[in-house]
Amino acid sequence: GQKMSRYGFDTVVGNLITIRLIKRALKNGTFPQFSILTGPYGTGKSTNAKNIALALTCRNTVNGEACMCCSSCRASIDAFEKTGQSLDIKIVNLGKFSKKGDMNTLIDDIFVLQNGTRNKVYILEEAHALDQIPGAQTALLEEIDRMPPNTYVIMCTTDERALLDELKSRATKFSFGR
């Protein structure tokens, strides 16, 4: 079938080297469980986080890329347009968090309530906003090393300086520029 989608790495303009690195890791099955996509506003971090999530949860990847046709891809693309969460992918805007309790609920969701063999991907938008919630980054840091094997966390930020060095050192960073 023909891919009719605004998702997929072939829809992205620019940042070719970064995207090549991402695609290679996906194709080789070595995409990191914890990554940070960083760069100025409007450089494709969120779009590529979704592309990565689709590839990690697709049932019939082609060279590491999502097929865009299987039930998993279709459900996730549908969710992107509506709720932001499908069975396999959850998009969370950390800019809407206001207290550490919000973070604790998210941590329980990611690290405690996981089961099954399917990959789960959490896209954490506006990750720099965690800087405004005392203890939130430390709470996340304490869990990163205990991540279940089929769980992926992708943080997107326009200001990586707001993230703890310890958090950044555990992540694989992908930089996006204009």
Tab-separated table of C-alpha atoms in Angstrom:
chain	number	residue	atom	x	y	z
A	1	GLY	CA	0.000	0.000	0.000
A	2	GLN	CA	1.024	3.576	-0.504
A	3	LYS	CA	2.184	5.606	2.460
A	4	MET	CA	-0.025	8.646	2.839
A	5	SER	CA	1.178	10.298	5.996
A	6	ARG	CA	2.764	13.443	7.278
A	7	TYR	CA	4.971	11.219	9.410
A	8	GLY	CA	8.110	9.393	8.426
A	9	PHE	CA	11.704	10.530	8.177
A	10	ASP	CA	11.289	11.253	4.456
A	11	THR	CA	8.872	14.085	5.328
A	12	VAL	CA	11.507	15.911	7.390
A	13	VAL	CA	13.577	18.716	5.907
A	14	GLY	CA	17.119	19.387	7.135
A	15	ASN	CA	19.173	17.892	9.971
A	16	LEU	CA	20.248	15.088	7.639
A	17	ILE	CA	23.225	13.933	9.698
A	18	THR	CA	21.201	13.711	12.919
A	19	ILE	CA	18.396	11.873	11.134
A	20	ARG	CA	20.887	9.498	9.517
A	21	LEU	CA	22.241	8.633	12.994
A	22	ILE	CA	18.713	8.042	14.312
A	23	LYS	CA	17.733	5.891	11.319
A	24	ARG	CA	20.916	3.812	11.586
A	25	ALA	CA	20.291	3.126	15.286
A	26	LEU	CA	16.686	2.126	14.556
A	27	LYS	CA	17.737	-0.130	11.674
A	28	ASN	CA	20.437	-1.797	13.798
A	29	GLY	CA	18.143	-2.200	16.819
A	30	THR	CA	20.461	-0.034	18.915
A	31	PHE	CA	18.267	3.017	19.478
A	32	PRO	CA	18.875	4.106	23.091
A	33	GLN	CA	16.175	3.632	25.708
A	34	PHE	CA	16.761	7.175	26.969
A	35	SER	CA	17.387	9.999	24.524
A	36	ILE	CA	17.202	13.770	24.432
A	37	LEU	CA	16.300	15.659	21.262
A	38	THR	CA	17.563	19.182	21.667
A	39	GLY	CA	17.558	22.321	19.546
A	40	PRO	CA	15.738	25.579	18.849
A	41	TYR	CA	11.980	25.773	18.491
A	42	GLY	CA	10.720	24.560	15.118
A	43	THR	CA	13.677	22.349	14.137
A	44	GLY	CA	11.780	19.043	14.074
A	45	LYS	CA	12.335	17.573	17.531
A	46	SER	CA	8.701	16.618	18.168
A	47	THR	CA	8.113	15.374	14.629
A	48	ASN	CA	11.202	13.188	14.798
A	49	ALA	CA	10.318	11.948	18.291
A	50	LYS	CA	7.027	10.743	16.790
A	51	ASN	CA	8.855	9.169	13.832
A	52	ILE	CA	11.180	7.353	16.240
A	53	ALA	CA	8.236	6.207	18.368
A	54	LEU	CA	6.406	4.909	15.288
A	55	ALA	CA	9.514	2.994	14.203
A	56	LEU	CA	9.996	1.502	17.684
A	57	THR	CA	6.385	0.303	17.858
A	58	CYS	CA	5.726	-0.678	14.220
A	59	ARG	CA	4.921	-4.320	13.495
A	60	ASN	CA	6.548	-4.362	10.008
A	61	THR	CA	9.489	-1.980	9.963
A	62	VAL	CA	11.335	-1.499	6.687
A	63	ASN	CA	15.027	-0.757	7.230
A	64	GLY	CA	14.164	0.337	10.766
A	65	GLU	CA	11.458	2.755	9.636
A	66	ALA	CA	7.751	2.517	10.415
A	67	CYS	CA	5.577	1.040	7.662
A	68	MET	CA	2.758	3.545	8.433
A	69	CYS	CA	0.229	0.855	7.460
A	70	CYS	CA	0.065	-1.748	10.246
A	71	SER	CA	-2.526	-1.582	13.026
A	72	SER	CA	0.046	-0.175	15.467
A	73	CYS	CA	1.155	2.626	13.130
A	74	ARG	CA	-2.413	3.522	12.196
A	75	ALA	CA	-3.559	3.622	15.835
A	76	SER	CA	-0.579	5.766	16.855
A	77	ILE	CA	-0.938	8.223	13.959
A	78	ASP	CA	-4.639	8.519	14.789
A	79	ALA	CA	-3.734	9.159	18.437
A	80	PHE	CA	-1.190	11.851	17.464
A	81	GLU	CA	-4.017	13.745	15.769
A	82	LYS	CA	-6.389	13.375	18.731
A	83	THR	CA	-5.396	12.430	22.285
A	84	GLY	CA	-1.614	12.183	22.051
A	85	GLN	CA	-1.627	8.651	23.368
A	86	SER	CA	-2.076	5.236	21.851
A	87	LEU	CA	-1.557	1.818	23.367
A	88	ASP	CA	2.160	2.006	22.605
A	89	ILE	CA	3.030	5.719	22.584
A	90	LYS	CA	2.302	8.441	25.094
A	91	ILE	CA	3.103	12.120	24.531
A	92	VAL	CA	3.354	14.177	27.702
A	93	ASN	CA	3.840	17.948	27.769
A	94	LEU	CA	5.919	18.552	30.890
A	95	GLY	CA	5.204	22.273	30.538
A	96	LYS	CA	1.738	21.511	31.923
A	97	PHE	CA	3.139	19.895	35.077
A	98	SER	CA	2.934	22.064	38.159
A	99	LYS	CA	3.961	19.874	41.085
A	100	LYS	CA	6.145	16.891	41.925
A	101	GLY	CA	3.007	14.743	42.245
A	102	ASP	CA	2.493	15.120	38.486
A	103	MET	CA	6.001	13.747	37.945
A	104	ASN	CA	5.480	10.885	40.401
A	105	THR	CA	2.344	9.809	38.513
A	106	LEU	CA	4.282	9.846	35.226
A	107	ILE	CA	7.164	7.882	36.772
A	108	ASP	CA	4.727	5.239	38.043
A	109	ASP	CA	3.270	5.007	34.560
A	110	ILE	CA	6.645	4.621	32.848
A	111	PHE	CA	8.610	2.524	35.296
A	112	VAL	CA	6.137	0.662	37.478
A	113	LEU	CA	2.993	-0.100	35.498
A	114	GLN	CA	4.788	-1.521	32.461
A	115	ASN	CA	4.171	-5.065	31.404
A	116	GLY	CA	3.962	-7.051	28.222
A	117	THR	CA	6.436	-7.526	25.462
A	118	ARG	CA	5.456	-4.656	23.171
A	119	ASN	CA	7.640	-1.578	23.067
A	120	LYS	CA	6.273	1.470	24.883
A	121	VAL	CA	7.504	4.937	24.021
A	122	TYR	CA	7.099	8.065	26.141
A	123	ILE	CA	7.727	11.388	24.430
A	124	LEU	CA	8.319	14.050	27.077
A	125	GLU	CA	7.838	17.457	25.463
A	126	GLU	CA	9.172	20.694	27.026
A	127	ALA	CA	11.558	18.697	29.241
A	128	HIS	CA	13.237	21.912	30.430
A	129	ALA	CA	10.032	22.717	32.356
A	130	LEU	CA	11.062	20.078	34.913
A	131	ASP	CA	13.551	22.658	36.131
A	132	GLN	CA	10.591	24.536	37.681
A	133	ILE	CA	9.477	21.588	39.833
A	134	PRO	CA	11.766	20.885	42.783
A	135	GLY	CA	12.912	17.266	42.823
A	136	ALA	CA	11.269	16.273	39.533
A	137	GLN	CA	14.498	15.672	37.593
A	138	THR	CA	16.069	13.792	40.509
A	139	ALA	CA	13.005	11.557	40.752
A	140	LEU	CA	13.295	10.749	37.048
A	141	LEU	CA	17.047	10.222	37.351
A	142	GLU	CA	16.553	7.631	40.097
A	143	GLU	CA	14.356	5.552	37.774
A	144	ILE	CA	16.235	5.810	34.469
A	145	ASP	CA	18.656	3.014	35.356
A	146	ARG	CA	15.767	0.686	36.198
A	147	MET	CA	13.895	1.172	32.936
A	148	PRO	CA	12.148	-1.989	31.686
A	149	PRO	CA	13.850	-3.331	28.542
A	150	ASN	CA	10.943	-2.569	26.192
A	151	THR	CA	10.470	1.024	27.377
A	152	TYR	CA	11.833	4.127	25.677
A	153	VAL	CA	11.865	7.703	26.958
A	154	ILE	CA	12.488	10.512	24.474
A	155	MET	CA	12.823	13.979	25.980
A	156	CYS	CA	12.460	17.043	23.746
A	157	THR	CA	13.800	20.398	24.856
A	158	THR	CA	14.722	23.809	23.509
A	159	ASP	CA	16.902	24.444	26.576
A	160	GLU	CA	19.076	21.518	27.578
A	161	ARG	CA	20.932	23.718	30.106
A	162	ALA	CA	17.849	23.423	32.311
A	163	LEU	CA	18.393	19.665	32.585
A	164	LEU	CA	20.593	18.101	35.252
A	165	ASP	CA	24.043	17.019	34.033
A	166	GLU	CA	23.430	13.575	35.565
A	167	LEU	CA	20.278	13.210	33.483
A	168	LYS	CA	22.015	14.364	30.288
A	169	SER	CA	24.940	11.999	30.878
A	170	ARG	CA	22.601	8.988	30.878
A	171	ALA	CA	20.898	9.990	27.629
A	172	THR	CA	21.994	9.809	24.031
A	173	LYS	CA	21.665	13.315	22.674
A	174	PHE	CA	20.459	14.160	19.186
A	175	SER	CA	20.922	17.832	18.275
A	176	PHE	CA	18.676	19.635	15.807
A	177	GLY	CA	19.622	22.938	14.224
A	178	ARG	CA	18.120	25.410	11.832
